[in-house]
XYZ file of C-alpha atoms in Angstrom:
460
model
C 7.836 -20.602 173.546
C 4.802 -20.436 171.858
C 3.869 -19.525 167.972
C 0.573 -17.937 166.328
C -0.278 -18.386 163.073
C -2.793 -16.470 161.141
C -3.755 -12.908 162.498
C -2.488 -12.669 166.220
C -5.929 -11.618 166.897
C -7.299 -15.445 165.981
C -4.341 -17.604 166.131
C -4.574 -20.735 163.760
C -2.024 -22.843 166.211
C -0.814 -22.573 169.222
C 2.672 -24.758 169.223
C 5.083 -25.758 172.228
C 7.551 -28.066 170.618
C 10.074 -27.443 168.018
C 9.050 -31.095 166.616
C 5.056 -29.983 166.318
C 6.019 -26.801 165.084
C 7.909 -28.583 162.027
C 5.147 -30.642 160.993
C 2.755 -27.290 161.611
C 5.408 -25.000 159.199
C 5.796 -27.811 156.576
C 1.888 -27.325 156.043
C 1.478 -24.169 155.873
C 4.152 -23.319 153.809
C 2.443 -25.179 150.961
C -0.880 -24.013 151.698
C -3.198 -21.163 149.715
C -2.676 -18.850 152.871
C 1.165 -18.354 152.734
C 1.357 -18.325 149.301
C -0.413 -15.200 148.729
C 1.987 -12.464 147.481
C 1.337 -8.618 149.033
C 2.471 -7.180 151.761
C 0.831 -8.208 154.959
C 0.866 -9.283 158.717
C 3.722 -12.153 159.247
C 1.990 -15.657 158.724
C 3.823 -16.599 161.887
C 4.829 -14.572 165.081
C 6.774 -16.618 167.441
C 7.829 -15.434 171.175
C 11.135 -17.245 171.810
C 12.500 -17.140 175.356
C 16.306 -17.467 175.148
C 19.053 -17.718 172.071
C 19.078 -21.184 171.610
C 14.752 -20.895 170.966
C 15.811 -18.145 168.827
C 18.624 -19.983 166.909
C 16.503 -23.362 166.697
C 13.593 -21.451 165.192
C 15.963 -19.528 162.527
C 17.347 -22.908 161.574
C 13.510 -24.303 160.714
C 13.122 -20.816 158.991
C 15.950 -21.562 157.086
C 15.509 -25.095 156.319
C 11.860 -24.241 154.648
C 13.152 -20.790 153.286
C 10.743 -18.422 155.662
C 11.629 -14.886 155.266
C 12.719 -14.055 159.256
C 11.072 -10.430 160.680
C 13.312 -9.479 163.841
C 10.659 -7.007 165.586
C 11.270 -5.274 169.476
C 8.596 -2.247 170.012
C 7.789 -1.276 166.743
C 8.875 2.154 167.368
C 10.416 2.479 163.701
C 9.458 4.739 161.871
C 10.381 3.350 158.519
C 8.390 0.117 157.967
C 10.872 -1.850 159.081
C 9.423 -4.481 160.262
C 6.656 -4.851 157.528
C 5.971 -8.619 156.565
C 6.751 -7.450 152.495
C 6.910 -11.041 152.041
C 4.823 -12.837 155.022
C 6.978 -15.542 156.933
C 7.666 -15.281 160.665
C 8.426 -12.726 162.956
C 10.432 -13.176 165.942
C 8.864 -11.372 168.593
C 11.870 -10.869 171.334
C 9.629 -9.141 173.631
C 10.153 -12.214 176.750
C 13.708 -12.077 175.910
C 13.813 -9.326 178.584
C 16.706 -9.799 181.516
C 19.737 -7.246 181.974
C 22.095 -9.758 182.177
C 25.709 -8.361 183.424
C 26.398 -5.136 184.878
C 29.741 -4.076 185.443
C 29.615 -0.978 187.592
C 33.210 -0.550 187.821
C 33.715 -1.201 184.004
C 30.588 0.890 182.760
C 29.252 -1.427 180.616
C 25.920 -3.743 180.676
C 25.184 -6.548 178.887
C 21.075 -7.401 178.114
C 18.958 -8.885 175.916
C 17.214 -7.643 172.709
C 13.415 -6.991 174.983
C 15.026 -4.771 177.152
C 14.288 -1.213 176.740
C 15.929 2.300 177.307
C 13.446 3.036 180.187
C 14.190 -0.136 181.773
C 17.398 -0.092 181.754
C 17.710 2.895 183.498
C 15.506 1.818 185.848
C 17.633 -1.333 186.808
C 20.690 0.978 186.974
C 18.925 3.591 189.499
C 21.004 3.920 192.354
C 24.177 2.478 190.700
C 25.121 6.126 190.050
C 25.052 5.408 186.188
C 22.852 5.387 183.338
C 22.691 4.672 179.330
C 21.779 8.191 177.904
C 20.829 7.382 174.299
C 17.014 8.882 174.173
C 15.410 8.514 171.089
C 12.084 9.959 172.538
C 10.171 6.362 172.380
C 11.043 3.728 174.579
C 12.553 1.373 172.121
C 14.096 -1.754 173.001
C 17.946 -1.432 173.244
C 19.139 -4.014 170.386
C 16.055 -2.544 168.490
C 17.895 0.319 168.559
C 21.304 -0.735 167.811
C 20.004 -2.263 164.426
C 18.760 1.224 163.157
C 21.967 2.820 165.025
C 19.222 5.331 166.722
C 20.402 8.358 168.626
C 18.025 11.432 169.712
C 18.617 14.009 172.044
C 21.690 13.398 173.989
C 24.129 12.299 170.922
C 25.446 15.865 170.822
C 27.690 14.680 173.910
C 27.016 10.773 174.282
C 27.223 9.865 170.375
C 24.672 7.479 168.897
C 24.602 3.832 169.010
C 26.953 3.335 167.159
C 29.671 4.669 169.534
C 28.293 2.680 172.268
C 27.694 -1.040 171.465
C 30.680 -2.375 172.115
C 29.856 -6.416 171.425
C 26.946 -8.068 169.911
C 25.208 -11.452 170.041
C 23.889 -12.296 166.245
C 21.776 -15.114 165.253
C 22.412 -15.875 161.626
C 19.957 -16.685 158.988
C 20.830 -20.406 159.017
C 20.834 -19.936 163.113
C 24.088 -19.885 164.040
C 25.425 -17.696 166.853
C 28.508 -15.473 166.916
C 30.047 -12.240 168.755
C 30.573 -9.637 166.863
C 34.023 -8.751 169.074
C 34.628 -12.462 170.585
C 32.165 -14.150 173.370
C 32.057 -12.252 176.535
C 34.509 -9.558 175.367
C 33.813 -5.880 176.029
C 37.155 -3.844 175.704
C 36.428 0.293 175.805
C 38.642 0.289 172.524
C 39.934 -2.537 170.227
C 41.964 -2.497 166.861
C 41.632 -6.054 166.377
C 40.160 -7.268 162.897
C 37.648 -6.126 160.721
C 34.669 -3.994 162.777
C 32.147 -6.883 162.777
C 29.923 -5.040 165.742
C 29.380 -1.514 163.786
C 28.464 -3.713 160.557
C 25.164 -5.222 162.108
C 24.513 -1.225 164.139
C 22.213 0.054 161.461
C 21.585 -3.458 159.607
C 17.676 -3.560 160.401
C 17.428 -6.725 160.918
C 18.696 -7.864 157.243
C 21.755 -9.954 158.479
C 21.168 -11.262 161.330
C 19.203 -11.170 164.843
C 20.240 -9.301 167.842
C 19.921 -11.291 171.060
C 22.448 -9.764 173.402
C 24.130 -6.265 173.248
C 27.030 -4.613 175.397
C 26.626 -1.136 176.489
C 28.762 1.578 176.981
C 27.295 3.778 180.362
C 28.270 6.823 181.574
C 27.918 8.495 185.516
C 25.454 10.762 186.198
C 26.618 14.143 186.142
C 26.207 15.371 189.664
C 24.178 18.593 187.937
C 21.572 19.077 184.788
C 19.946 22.516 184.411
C 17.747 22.844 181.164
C 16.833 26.307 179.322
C 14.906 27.637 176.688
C 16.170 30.421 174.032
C 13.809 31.924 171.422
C 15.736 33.347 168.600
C 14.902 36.079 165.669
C 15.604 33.654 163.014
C 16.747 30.001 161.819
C 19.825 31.842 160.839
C 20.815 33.358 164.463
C 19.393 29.927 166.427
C 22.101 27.582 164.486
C 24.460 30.348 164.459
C 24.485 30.082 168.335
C 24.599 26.458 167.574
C 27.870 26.469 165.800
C 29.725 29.191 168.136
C 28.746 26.970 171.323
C 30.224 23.851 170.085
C 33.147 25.458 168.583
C 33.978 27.097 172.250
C 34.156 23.835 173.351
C 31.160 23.788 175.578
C 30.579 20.251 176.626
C 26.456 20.938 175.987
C 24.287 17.921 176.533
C 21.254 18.396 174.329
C 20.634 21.314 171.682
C 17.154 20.868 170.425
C 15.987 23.084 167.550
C 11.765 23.842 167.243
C 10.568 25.651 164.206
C 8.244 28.477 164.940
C 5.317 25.989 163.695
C 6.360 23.549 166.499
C 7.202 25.613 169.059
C 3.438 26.948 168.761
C 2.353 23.539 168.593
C 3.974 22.800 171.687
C 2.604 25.454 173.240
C -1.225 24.987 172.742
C -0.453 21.031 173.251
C 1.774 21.334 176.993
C 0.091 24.408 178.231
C 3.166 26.748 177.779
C 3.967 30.417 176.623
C 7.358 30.548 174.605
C 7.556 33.253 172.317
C 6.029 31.740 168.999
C 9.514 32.388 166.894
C 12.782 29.936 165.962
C 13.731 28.276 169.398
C 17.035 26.207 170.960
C 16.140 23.731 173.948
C 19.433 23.342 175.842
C 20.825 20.918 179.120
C 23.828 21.202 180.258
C 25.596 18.842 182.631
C 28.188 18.328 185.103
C 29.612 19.791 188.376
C 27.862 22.591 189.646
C 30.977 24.913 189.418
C 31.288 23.768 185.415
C 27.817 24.156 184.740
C 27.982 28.042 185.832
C 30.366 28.220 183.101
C 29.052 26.635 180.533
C 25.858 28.839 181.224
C 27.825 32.194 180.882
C 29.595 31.506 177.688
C 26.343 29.997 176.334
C 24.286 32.807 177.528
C 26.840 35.636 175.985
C 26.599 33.441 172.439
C 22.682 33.795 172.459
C 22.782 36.917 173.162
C 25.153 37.957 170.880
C 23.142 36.214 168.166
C 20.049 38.528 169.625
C 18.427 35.625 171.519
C 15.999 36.193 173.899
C 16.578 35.549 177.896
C 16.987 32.214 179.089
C 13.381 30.447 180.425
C 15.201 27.928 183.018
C 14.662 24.485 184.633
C 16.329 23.544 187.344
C 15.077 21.032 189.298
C 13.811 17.503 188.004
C 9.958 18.055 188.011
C 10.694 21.337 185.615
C 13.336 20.047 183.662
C 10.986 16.718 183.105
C 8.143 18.751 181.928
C 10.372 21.085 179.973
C 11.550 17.474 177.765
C 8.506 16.170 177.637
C 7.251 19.098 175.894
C 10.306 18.138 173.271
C 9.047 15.005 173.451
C 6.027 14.999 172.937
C 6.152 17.060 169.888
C 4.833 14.387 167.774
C 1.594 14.463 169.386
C 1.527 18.212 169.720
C 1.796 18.297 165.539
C -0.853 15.847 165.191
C -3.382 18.133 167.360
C -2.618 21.131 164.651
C -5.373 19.012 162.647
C -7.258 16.648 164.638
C -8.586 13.972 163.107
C -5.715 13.530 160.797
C -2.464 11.051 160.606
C 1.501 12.336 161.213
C 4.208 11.110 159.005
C 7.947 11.906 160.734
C 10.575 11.976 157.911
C 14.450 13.282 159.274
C 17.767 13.862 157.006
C 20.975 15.396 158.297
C 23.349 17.960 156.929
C 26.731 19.825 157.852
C 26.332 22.052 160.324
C 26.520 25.462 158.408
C 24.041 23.810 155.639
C 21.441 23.529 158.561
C 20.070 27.313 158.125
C 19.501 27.271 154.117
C 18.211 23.943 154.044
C 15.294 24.467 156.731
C 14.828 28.102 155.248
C 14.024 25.974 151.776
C 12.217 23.206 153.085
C 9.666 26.110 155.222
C 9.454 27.188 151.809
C 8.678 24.449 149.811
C 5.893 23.594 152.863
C 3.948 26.714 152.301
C 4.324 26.553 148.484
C 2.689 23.223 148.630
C 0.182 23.766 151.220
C 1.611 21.401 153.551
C 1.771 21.115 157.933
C 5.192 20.022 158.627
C 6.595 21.312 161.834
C 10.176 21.461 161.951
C 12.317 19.400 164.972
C 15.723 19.213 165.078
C 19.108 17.684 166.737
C 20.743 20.814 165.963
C 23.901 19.884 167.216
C 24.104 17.229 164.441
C 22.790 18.921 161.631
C 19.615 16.401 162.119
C 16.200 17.698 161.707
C 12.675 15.870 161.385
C 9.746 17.268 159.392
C 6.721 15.878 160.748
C 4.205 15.739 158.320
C 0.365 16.251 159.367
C -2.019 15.196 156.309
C -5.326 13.566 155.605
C -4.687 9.966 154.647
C -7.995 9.959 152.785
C -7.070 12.653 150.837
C -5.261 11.139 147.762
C -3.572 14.386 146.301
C -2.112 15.436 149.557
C -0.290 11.977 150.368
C 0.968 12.482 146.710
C 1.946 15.689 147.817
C 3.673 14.890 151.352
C 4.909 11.934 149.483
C 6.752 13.971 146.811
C 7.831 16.708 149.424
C 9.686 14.088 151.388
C 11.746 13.092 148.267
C 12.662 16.569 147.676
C 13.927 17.051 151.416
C 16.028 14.022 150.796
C 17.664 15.429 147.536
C 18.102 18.416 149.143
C 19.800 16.962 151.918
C 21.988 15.111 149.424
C 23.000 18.571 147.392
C 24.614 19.836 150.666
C 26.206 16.700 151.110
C 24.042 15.175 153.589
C 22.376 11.906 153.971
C 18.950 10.947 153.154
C 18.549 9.850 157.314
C 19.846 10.683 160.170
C 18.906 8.187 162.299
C 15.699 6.599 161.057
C 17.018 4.317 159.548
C 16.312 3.121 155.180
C 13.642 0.341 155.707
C 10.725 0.969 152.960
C 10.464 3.983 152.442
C 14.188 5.096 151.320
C 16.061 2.273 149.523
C 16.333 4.645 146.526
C 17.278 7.192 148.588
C 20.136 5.141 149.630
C 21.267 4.189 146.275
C 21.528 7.996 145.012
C 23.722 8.005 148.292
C 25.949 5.568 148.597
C 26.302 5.299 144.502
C 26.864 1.845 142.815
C 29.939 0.497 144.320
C 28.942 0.789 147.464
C 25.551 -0.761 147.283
C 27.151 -4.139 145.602
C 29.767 -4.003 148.002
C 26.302 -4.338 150.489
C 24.657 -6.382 148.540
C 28.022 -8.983 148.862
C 27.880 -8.766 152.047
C 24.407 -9.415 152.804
C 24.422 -12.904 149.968
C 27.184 -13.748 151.929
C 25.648 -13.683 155.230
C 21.868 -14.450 153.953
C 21.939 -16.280 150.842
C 18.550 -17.466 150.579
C 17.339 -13.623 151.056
C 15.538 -14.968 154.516
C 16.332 -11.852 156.773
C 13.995 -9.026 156.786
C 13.895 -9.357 152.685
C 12.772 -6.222 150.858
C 14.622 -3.600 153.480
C 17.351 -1.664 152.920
C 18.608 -3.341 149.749
């Protein structure tokens, strides 16, 4: 392994023992440069190559108090891996093998610098694959500690529902399993749930150097289609009647009119500029006709448009990536200017009144935020287009964002979806989890981190 100090860009040392890297730590942690308080680069980054680098480094982190920065892709989206307090970030980028596939067992096991993409490249031909898709290519344990989802958790569920062990590395550097070494059981009632409590953690009790992964086959069929729609009201209306039929949908994306314009001047493409559902469906090719009927009579019944299809994989590839790349297609509604994504989730029959209110409190406040949703799970984003030069409209975007969180919260939502808390909503998260809750956290996290050394300043 190898550690920076300073600005990666002109390291201050270059260390490749753990004995010169104590004698380089107990310097600097008593020099000028650390002790300046603001929030900043890491001091240190530090590339460890296996668990025991990674545990031996958390124990000198712990023995001279360093605050510890897990970090994968830096895909996050809500400053999660922000040095509030400088120390060192473990940078688990080399820590990049799949490890054990079990084909017959569908489950993997691989390390935290191991992402989506590549896994699913290493399981091409295998006949499986791991279908969380959270748009970027973060790395897989990255994604189990902000319990990320996306487009397919309509069907697959999030993270959550498929990590089935963990590999932790304490803040003092010990190691545990979160379900017992080398154990990876579809189902278990044994004990407390020790796996789900570090899904969604961020990095502030522990570090992630192995997960277990639930896969899934590959449905012998996919077919994608698009459906505009009259209104919000009639697109989530469909929404609701196609789950409720029991129609095993795979994805059920929902684009604002804003976004599905912005999509179309950014991919090249001519959907009717109106509220619009993105739909796959998958499995046998007999199933799949039927699934397409009933969906196609609920649109239609709901006075949706005809269905724009993709079949094959080129048009069904291009149809995604024009989901996909929605960020991008925001940003180019005012070049020259910065995006902000912010997401909260609701119940399902909330979804209409509180994107009718939010459009509303947009225009009222002169704000670009297209609208893109998981409408399946009540989970929407708002991505926010604004000058960041432009003092009164961060202020603005800034207090928009808390608004769409309380609203969320009135209908008995949550402040995220599945961006996790980070920065940029720890008060959200107080208003909703409520008191006892957050010391019940806050036990568990002095119990597990006493010194305050993992990720400090997130979450909590």
């Amino acid at each position: 392994f190898f550690l920076i100090l300073g600005a990666a860009s002109r390291p201050l040392f270059c260390v490749r023992s753990f004995a010169a890297m104590t004698v380089v730590v107990h310097n600097y942690v008593n020099s000028e440069l650390f002790c300046r308080v603001r929030c900043r680069p890491p001091d240190v980054v530090v590339f460890p190559r296996c668990v025991e680098e990674v545990s031996a480094l958390a124990k000198i982190c712990h023995q001279y108090q360093l605050p510890i920065i897990p970090f994968g892709t830096g895909t996050g989206l809500e400053g999660g891996v922000g040095a509030l307090k400088g120390g060192v970030c473990f940078s688990l980028r080399n820590m990049d093998e799949v490890l054990d596939l079990h084909q017959e067992d569908f489950d993997v096991t691989v390390e935290p610098g191991v992402t989506r993409k590549a896994l699913n490249s290493y399981l091409r031909g295998t006949g499986l694959w791991f279908p969380i898709d959270p748009g970027a290519d973060a790395s897989l344990c990255g994604m189990a500690a902000t319990s990320a989802s996306g487009t397919n958790a309509v069907r697959y569920g999030t993270m959550r529902e498929n990590v089935l062990n963990l590999e932790v590395v304490l803040a003092d550097g010990s190691v545990f399993h979160t379900a017992g070494r080398g154990r990876r059981p579809r189902k278990t009632s044994a004990g407390y749930n020790l796996t789900n409590l570090f899904v969604g953690s961020e990095g502030t009790l522990g570090i992630l150097t192995k997960a277990t992964l639930r896969l899934y086959g590959i449905p012998e069929s996919m077919v994608s289609a698009v459906c505009s729609f009259p209104s919000v009201q009639a697109a989530v209306d469909s929404t609701v009647q196609i789950l409720q039929t029991g129609v095993p949908i795979a994805r059920i994306e929902f684009l604002d009119d804003v976004m599905i314009g912005a999509c179309n001047r950014f991919n090249s493409l001519s959907y009717p500029v109106t509220p619009t559902l993105f739909l796959e469906f998958h499995g046998s090719s007999k199933s799949l006709e039927e699934q397409v009927s009933i969906t196609e009579e609920i649109t239609r019944e709901n006075g949706g448009g005809d269905f724009a299809w993709a079949e094959d994989e080129e048009m069904r590839a291009r149809l995604w990536k024009a989901r996909h790349d929605a960020w991008y297609a925001a940003q180019a509604l005012r070049p020259g200017c910065k995006a902000y994504s912010t997401d909260v989730c609701v119940p399902l029959s909330c979804l209409p009144q509180i994107i009718v209110e939010t459009k509303e409190d947009l225009m009222r406040n002169h704000l670009t935020g297209p609208i893109a949703g998981h409408v399946g799970d009540g989970n929407f984003h708002c991505i926010m287009v604004l000058d960041p030069d432009d003092p009164d409209e961060v202020q603005r975007v800034h207090e928009f964002t808390e608004r769409l969180a309380r609203r969320a919260l009135a209908m008995d939502g949550t402040c995220t979806g599945e961006h996790g808390v980070g920065l940029g909503k720890r008060t959200l998260l107080r208003e909703e989890l409520g008191p006892q809750a957050m010391e019940v956290m806050q036990r568990l996290k002095a119990t597990l981190d006493p010194k305050n050394l993992m990720n400090p300043g997130k979450v909590l």
